[in-house]
mmCIF file of C-alpha atoms in Angstrom:
data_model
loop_
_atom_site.group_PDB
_atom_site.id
_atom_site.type_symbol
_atom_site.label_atom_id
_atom_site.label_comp_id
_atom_site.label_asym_id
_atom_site.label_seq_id
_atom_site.Cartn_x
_atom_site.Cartn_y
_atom_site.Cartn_z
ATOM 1 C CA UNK Z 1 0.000 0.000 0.000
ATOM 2 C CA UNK Z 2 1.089 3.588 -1.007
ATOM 3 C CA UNK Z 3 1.032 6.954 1.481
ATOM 4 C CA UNK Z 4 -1.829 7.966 -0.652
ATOM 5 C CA UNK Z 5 -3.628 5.216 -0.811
ATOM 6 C CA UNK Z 6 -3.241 5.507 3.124
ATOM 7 C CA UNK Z 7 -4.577 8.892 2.885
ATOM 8 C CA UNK Z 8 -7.775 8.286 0.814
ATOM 9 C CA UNK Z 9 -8.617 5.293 3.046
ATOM 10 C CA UNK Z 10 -8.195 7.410 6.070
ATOM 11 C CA UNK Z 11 -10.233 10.211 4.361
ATOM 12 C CA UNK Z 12 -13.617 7.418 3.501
ATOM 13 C CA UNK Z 13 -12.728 6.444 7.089
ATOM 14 C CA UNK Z 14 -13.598 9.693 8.194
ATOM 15 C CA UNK Z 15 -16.843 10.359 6.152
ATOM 16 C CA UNK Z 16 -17.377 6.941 7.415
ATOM 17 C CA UNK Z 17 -17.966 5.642 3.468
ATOM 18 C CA UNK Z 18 -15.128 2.781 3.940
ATOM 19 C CA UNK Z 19 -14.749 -0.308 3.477
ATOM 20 C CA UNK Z 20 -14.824 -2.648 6.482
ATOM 21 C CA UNK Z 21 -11.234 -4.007 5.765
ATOM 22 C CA UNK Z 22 -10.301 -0.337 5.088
ATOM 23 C CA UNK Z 23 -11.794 0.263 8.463
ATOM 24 C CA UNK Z 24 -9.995 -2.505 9.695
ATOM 25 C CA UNK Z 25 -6.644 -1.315 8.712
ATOM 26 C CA UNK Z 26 -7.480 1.841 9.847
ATOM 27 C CA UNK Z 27 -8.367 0.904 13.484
ATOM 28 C CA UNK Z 28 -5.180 -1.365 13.347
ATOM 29 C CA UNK Z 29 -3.442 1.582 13.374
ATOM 30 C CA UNK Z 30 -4.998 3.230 16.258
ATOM 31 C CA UNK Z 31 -4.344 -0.439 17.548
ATOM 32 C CA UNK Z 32 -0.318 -0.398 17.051
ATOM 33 C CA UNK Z 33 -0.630 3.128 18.218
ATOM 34 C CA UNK Z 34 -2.231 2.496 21.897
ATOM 35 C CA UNK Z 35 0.309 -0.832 22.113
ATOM 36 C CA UNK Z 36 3.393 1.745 21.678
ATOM 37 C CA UNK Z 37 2.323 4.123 24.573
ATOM 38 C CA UNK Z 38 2.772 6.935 22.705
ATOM 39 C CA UNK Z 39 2.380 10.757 22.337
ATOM 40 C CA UNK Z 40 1.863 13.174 19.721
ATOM 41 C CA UNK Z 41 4.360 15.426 19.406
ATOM 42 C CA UNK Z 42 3.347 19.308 19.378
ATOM 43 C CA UNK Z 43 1.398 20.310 16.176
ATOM 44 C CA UNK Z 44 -1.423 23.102 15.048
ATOM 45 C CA UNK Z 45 -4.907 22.174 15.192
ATOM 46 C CA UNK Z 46 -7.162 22.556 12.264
ATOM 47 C CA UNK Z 47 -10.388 23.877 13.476
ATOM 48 C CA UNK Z 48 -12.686 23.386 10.974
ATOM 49 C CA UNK Z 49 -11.189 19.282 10.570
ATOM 50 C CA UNK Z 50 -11.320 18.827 14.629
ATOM 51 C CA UNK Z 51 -15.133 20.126 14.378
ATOM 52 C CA UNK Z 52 -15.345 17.361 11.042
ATOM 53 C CA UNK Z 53 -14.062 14.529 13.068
ATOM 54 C CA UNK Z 54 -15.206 15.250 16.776
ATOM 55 C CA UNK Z 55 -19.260 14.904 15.026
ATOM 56 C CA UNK Z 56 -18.418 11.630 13.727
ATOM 57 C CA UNK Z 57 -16.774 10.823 16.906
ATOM 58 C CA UNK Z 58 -19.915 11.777 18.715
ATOM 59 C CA UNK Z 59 -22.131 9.327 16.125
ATOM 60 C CA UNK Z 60 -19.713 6.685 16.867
ATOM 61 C CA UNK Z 61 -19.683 6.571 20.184
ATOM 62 C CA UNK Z 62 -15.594 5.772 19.948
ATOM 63 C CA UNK Z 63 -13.666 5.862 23.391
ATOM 64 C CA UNK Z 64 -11.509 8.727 24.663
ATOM 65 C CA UNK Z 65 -8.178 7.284 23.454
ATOM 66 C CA UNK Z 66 -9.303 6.643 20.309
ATOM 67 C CA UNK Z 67 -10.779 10.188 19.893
ATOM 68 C CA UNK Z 68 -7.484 11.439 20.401
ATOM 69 C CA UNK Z 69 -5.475 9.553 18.392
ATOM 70 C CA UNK Z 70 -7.852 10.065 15.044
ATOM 71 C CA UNK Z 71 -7.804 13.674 15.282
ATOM 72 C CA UNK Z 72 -3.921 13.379 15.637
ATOM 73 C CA UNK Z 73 -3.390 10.711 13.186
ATOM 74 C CA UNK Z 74 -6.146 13.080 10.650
ATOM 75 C CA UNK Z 75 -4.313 16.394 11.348
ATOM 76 C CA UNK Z 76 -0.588 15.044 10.686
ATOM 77 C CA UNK Z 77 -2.039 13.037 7.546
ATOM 78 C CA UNK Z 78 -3.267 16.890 6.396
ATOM 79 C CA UNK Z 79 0.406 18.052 7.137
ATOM 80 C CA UNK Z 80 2.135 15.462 5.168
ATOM 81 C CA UNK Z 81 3.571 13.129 7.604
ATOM 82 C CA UNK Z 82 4.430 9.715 5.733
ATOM 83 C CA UNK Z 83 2.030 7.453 7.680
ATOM 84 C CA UNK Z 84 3.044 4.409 5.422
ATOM 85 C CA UNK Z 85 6.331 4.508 6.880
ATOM 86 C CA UNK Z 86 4.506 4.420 10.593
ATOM 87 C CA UNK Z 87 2.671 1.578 9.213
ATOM 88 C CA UNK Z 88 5.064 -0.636 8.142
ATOM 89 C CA UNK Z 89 8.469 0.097 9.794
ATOM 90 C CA UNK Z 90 6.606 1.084 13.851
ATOM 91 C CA UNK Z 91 8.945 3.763 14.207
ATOM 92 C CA UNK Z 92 6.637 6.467 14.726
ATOM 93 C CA UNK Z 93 9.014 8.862 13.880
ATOM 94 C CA UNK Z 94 6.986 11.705 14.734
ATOM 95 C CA UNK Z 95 5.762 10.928 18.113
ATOM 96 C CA UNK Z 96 8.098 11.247 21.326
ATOM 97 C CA UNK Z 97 7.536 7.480 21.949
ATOM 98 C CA UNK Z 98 10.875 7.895 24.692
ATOM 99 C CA UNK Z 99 9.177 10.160 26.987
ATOM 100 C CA UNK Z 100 9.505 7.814 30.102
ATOM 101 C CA UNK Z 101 12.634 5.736 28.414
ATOM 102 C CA UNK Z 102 16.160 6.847 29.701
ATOM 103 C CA UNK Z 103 18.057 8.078 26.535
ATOM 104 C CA UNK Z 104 22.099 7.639 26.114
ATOM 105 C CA UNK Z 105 23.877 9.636 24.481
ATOM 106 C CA UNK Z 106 27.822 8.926 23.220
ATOM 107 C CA UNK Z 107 29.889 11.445 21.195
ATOM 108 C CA UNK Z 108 32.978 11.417 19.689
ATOM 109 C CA UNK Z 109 35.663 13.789 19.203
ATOM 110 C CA UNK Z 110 38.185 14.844 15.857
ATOM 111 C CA UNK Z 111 40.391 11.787 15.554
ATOM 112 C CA UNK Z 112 38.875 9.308 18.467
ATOM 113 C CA UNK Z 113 37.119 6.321 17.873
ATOM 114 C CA UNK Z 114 34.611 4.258 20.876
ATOM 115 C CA UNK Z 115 33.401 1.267 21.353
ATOM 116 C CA UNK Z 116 29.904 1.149 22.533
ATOM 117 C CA UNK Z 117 27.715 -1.673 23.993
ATOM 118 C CA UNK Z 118 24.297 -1.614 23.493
ATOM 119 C CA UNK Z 119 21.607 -3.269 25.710
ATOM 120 C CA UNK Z 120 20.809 -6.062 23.216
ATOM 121 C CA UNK Z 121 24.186 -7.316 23.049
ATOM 122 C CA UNK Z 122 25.097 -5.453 19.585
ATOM 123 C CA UNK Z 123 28.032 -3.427 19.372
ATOM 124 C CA UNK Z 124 29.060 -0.101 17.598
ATOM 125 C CA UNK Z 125 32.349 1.696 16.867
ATOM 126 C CA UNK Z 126 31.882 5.600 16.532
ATOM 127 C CA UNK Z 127 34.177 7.254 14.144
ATOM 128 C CA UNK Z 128 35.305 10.647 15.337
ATOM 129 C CA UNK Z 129 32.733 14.028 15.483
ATOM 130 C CA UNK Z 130 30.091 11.172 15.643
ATOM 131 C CA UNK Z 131 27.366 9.969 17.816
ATOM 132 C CA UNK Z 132 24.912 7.854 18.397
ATOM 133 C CA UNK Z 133 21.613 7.844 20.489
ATOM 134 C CA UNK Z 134 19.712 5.136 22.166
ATOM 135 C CA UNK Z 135 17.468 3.858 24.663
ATOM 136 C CA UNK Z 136 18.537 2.331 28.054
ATOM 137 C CA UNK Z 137 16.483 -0.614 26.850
ATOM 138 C CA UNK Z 138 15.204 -1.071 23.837
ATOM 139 C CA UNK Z 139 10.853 -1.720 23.516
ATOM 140 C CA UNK Z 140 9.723 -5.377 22.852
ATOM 141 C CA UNK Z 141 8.779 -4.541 19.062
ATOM 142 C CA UNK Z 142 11.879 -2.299 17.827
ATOM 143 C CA UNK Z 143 15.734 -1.976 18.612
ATOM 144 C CA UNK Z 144 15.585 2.052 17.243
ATOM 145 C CA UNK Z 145 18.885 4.163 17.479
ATOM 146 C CA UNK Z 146 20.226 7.666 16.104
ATOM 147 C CA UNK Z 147 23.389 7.832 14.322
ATOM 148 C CA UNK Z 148 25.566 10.872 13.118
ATOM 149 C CA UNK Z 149 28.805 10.878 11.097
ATOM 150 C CA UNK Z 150 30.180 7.242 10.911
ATOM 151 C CA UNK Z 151 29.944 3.662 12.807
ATOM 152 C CA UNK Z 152 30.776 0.468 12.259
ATOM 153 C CA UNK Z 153 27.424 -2.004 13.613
ATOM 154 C CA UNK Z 154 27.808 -5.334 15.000
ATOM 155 C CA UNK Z 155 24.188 -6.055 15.116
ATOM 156 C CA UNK Z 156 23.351 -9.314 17.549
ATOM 157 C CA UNK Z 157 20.256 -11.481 15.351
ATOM 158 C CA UNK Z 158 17.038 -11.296 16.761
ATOM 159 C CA UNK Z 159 13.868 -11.787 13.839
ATOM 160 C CA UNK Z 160 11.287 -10.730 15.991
ATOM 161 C CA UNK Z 161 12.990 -6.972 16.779
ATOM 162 C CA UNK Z 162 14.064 -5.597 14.020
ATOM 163 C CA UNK Z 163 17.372 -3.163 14.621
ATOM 164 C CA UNK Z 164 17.061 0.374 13.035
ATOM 165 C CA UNK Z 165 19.043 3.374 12.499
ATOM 166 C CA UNK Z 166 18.097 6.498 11.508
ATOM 167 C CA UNK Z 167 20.782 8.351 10.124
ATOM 168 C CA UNK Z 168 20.108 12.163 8.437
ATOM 169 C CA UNK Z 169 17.288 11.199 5.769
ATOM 170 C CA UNK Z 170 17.494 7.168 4.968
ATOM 171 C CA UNK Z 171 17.066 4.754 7.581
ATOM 172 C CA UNK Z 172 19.092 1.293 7.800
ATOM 173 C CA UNK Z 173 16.823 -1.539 9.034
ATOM 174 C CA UNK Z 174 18.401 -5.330 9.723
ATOM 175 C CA UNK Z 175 17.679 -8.131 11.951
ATOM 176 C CA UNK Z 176 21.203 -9.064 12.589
ATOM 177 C CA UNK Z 177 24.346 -8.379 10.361
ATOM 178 C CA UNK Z 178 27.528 -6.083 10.511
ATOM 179 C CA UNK Z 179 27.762 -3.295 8.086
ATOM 180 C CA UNK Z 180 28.910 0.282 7.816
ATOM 181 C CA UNK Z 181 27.757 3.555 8.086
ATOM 182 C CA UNK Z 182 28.872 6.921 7.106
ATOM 183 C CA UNK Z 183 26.996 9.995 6.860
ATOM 184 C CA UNK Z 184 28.509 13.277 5.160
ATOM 185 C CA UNK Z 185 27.113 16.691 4.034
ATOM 186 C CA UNK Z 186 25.376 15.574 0.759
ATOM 187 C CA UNK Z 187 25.576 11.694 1.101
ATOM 188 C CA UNK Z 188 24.361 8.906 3.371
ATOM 189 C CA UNK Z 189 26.635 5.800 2.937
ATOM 190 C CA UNK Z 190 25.911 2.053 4.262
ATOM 191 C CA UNK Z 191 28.466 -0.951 3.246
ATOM 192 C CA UNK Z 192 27.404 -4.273 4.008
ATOM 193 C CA UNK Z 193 29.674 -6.445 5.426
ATOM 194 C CA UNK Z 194 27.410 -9.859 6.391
ATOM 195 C CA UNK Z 195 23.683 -10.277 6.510
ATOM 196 C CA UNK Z 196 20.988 -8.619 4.718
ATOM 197 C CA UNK Z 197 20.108 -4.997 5.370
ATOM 198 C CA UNK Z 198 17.020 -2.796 4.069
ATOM 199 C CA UNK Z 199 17.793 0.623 3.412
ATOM 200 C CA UNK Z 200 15.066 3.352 3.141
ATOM 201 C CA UNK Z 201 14.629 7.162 1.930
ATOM 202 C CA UNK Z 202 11.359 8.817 1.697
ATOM 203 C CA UNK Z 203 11.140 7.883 -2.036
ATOM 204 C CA UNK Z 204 12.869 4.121 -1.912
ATOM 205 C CA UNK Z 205 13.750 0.989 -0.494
ATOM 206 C CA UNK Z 206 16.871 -0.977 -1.643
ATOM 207 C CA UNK Z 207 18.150 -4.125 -0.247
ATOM 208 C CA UNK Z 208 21.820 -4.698 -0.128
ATOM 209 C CA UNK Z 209 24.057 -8.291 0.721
ATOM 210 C CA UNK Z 210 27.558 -8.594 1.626
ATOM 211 C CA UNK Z 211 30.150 -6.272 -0.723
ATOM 212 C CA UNK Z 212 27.458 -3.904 -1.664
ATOM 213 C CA UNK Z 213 26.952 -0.264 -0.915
ATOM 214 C CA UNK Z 214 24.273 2.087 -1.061
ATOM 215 C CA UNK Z 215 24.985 6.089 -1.777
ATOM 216 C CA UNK Z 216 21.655 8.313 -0.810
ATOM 217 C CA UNK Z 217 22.139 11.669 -2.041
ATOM 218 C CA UNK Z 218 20.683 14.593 -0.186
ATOM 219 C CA UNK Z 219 20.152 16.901 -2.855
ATOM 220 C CA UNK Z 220 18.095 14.654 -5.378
ATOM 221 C CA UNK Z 221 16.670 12.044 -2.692
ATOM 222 C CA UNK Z 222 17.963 9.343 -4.869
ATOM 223 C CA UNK Z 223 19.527 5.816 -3.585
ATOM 224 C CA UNK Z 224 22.292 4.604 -5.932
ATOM 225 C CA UNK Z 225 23.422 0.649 -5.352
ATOM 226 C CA UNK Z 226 27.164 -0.383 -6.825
ATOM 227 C CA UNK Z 227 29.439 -3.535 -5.898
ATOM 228 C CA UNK Z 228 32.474 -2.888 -2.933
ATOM 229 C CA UNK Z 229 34.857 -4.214 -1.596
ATOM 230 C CA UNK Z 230 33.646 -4.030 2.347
ATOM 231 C CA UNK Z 231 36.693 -4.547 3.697
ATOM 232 C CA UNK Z 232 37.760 -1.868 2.399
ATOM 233 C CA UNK Z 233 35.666 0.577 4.931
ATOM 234 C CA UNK Z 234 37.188 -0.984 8.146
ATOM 235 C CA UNK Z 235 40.272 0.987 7.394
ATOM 236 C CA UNK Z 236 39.465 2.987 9.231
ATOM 237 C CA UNK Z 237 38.825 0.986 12.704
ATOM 238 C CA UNK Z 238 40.549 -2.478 12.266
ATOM 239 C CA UNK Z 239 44.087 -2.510 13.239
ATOM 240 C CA UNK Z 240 45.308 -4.497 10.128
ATOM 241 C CA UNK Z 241 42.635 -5.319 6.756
ATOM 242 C CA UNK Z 242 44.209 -7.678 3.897
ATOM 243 C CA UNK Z 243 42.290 -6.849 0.845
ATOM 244 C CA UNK Z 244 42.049 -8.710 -2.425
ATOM 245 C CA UNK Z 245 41.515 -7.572 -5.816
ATOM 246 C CA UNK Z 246 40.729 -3.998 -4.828
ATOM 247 C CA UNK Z 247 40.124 -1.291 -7.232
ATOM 248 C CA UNK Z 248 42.785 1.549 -6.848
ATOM 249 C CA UNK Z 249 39.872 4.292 -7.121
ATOM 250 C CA UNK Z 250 37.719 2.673 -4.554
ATOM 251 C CA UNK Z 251 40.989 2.505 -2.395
ATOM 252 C CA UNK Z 252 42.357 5.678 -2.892
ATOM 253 C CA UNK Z 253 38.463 7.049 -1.453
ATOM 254 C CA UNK Z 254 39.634 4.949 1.462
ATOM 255 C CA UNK Z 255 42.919 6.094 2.188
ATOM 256 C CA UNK Z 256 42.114 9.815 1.536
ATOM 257 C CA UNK Z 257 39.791 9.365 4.362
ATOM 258 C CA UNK Z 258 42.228 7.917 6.472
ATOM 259 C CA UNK Z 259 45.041 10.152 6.034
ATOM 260 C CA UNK Z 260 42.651 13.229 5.239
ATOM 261 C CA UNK Z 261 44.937 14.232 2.022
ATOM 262 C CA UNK Z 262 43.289 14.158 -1.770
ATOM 263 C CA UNK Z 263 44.551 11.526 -3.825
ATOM 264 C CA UNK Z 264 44.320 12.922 -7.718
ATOM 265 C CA UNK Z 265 44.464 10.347 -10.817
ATOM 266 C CA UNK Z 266 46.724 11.856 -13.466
ATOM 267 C CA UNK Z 267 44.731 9.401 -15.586
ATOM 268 C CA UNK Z 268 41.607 8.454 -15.593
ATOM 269 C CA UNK Z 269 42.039 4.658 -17.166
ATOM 270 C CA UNK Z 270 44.237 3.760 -14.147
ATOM 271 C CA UNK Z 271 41.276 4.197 -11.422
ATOM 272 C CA UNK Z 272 39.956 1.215 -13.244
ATOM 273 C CA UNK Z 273 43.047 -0.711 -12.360
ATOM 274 C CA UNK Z 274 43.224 -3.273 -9.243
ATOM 275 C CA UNK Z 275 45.700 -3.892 -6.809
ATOM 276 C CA UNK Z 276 45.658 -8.056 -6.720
ATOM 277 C CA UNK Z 277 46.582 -8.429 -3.039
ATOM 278 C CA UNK Z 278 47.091 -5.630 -0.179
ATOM 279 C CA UNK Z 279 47.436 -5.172 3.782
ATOM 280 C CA UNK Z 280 47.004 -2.512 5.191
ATOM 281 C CA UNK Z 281 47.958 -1.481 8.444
ATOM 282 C CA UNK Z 282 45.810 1.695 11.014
ATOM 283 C CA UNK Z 283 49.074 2.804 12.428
ATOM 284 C CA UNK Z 284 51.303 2.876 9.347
ATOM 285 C CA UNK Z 285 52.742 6.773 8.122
ATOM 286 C CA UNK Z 286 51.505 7.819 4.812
ATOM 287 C CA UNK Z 287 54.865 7.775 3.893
ATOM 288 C CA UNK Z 288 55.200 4.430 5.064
ATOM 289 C CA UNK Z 289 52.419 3.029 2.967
ATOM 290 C CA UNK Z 290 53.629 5.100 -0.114
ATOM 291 C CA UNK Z 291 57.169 3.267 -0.423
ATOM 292 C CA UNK Z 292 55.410 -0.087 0.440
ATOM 293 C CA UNK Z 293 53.018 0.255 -2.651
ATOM 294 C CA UNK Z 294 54.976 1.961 -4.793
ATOM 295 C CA UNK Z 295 57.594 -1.472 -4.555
ATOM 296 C CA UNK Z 296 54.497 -4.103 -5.489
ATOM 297 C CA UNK Z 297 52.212 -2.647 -7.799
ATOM 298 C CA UNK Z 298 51.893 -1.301 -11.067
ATOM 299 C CA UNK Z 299 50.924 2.182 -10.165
ATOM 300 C CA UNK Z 300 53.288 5.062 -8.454
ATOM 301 C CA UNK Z 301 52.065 7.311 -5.518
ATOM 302 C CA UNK Z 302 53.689 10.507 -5.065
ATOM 303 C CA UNK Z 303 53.348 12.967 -2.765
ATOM 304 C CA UNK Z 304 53.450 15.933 -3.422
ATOM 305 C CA UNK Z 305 52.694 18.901 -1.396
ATOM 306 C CA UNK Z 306 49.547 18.313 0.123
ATOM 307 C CA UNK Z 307 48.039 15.619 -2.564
ATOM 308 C CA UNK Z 308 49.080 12.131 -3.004
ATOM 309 C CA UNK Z 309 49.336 11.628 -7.512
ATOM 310 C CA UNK Z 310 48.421 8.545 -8.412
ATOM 311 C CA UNK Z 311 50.094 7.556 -12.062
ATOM 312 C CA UNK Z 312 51.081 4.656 -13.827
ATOM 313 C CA UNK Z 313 54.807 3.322 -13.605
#
């Protein structure tokens, strides 16, 4: 089912000319609603709609709670609030469904990375300026946390709670893998590493297996899928990553993340080249790295200035 088709049926619902399965779903909504314990969050009232819906109210005789909830759920619909998301995913994202839940909140600083436990069992490292938020327990239908800048997950299995992360405008939903994410200024990056995971933007859903990567931009709302090495993306973290059959342009993304220097392709045939067989270790200098590549491979790295060149020997 479709936001819109969500809307209409809510909109018969209300001039009471629906369907009883669209009344069903409907009311199962109020249902999942009332389970949840939750609140509306703080929103303007339409007058002339709360007069609309409290006189069918009063025909139907419908208890207090639900009276509540339908002019909420009715009002937010009018303000564009995606209630097929609410439906399907339970995250409410629009309600403050923590009020009486103990939040945590870690941060990071430039250049530190932490290893956080969460209450399931999972496990996250936080790249530096990041953080993530999340309850002192998680709920018995949802594992929900809130992540900004980069982490690795570690994500213990459980089918019957689904673990999700919202992260800027896409959220990452899985039921127990270990994948990446990084979130920048214009893009929203996860890298699967095992397990299945379900990424979703307002507009999209993608799913994405081990050595597969999804790009959401910001500016056009648009999920992009491609084939990755995963490994790759625990340079960052992992003390030591061997790495077969890497592409040098998918590496040199890496490593200008790591060392926080551009690395510019005098050519552009040789990003399509691959280095066979590669470690790489966290602590190891630049320059350290540079001779050590520069001696196996077909390709020559120089620095120079503030750039690392990348051209072919």
């Amino acid at each position: 089912m479709k936001e819109q088709d969500f809307k209409i049926i809510l909109k018969k619902y209300e001039e009471r000319t629906a369907t009883q399965k669209e009344i069903d779903c409907v009311e199962s909504f109020f249902d999942e609603m009332q389970k949840d314990g939750t609140k509306p969050i703080d929103f303007k009232y339409n007058l002339a709609l709360k007069n609309r819906i409290y006189k069918r109210i009063q025909k139907n005789k419908k208890p207090a709670f639900i009276r509540s909830w339908t002019i909420a759920a009715s009002i937010v619909i009018l303000l564009g609030i995606n209630f097929y998301s609410l439906i399907y995913n339970k995250s409410f994202s629009f309600f403050n469904s923590q009020d009486k839940i103990a939040l945590i909140l870690k941060e990071t600083d430039l250049n530190q990375q932490v290893k956080v436990s969460l209450p399931d069992g999972s496990f996250v490292i936080l790249n530096g300026e990041s953080s993530i938020e999340y309850p002192e327990n998680f709920n018995d239908t949802i594992r929900l946390v809130k992540l900004k800048g980069e982490a690795f997950f570690d994500v213990t299995k459980n089918i019957n709670k689904p673990f999700v992360i919202q992260s800027g405008s896409i959220r990452t939903k899985v039921l127990g893998t270990s994948f990446n994410i990084r979130e920048a200024k214009t893009t929203t990056e996860v890298v699967v590493h095992t397990g299945l995971v379900k990424v979703t933007s307002k507009e999209a859903s993608v799913f994405i297996t081990p050595n597969q990567k999804v790009i959401y931009n910001n500016k056009t709302n648009k999920l992009y899928k491609k084939e990755v090495n995963a490994e790759v993306t625990n340079l960052w973290w992992k003390e030591e990553v061997v790495l077969e059959k890497i592409k040098i342009e998918e590496l040199a993304i890496e490593l200008q993340k790591l060392y926080k220097i551009p690395f510019v392709f005098k050519t552009e045939e040789i990003k399509e080249a691959y280095f066979y067989s590669l470690r790489l270790s966290k602590n190891e200098t630049l320059d350290e790295l540079l001779v050590r590549v520069n001696f196996i491979n077909e390709v020559k790295l120089i620095k120079n200035n503030n750039m690392v060149e990348i051209v072919k020997k």
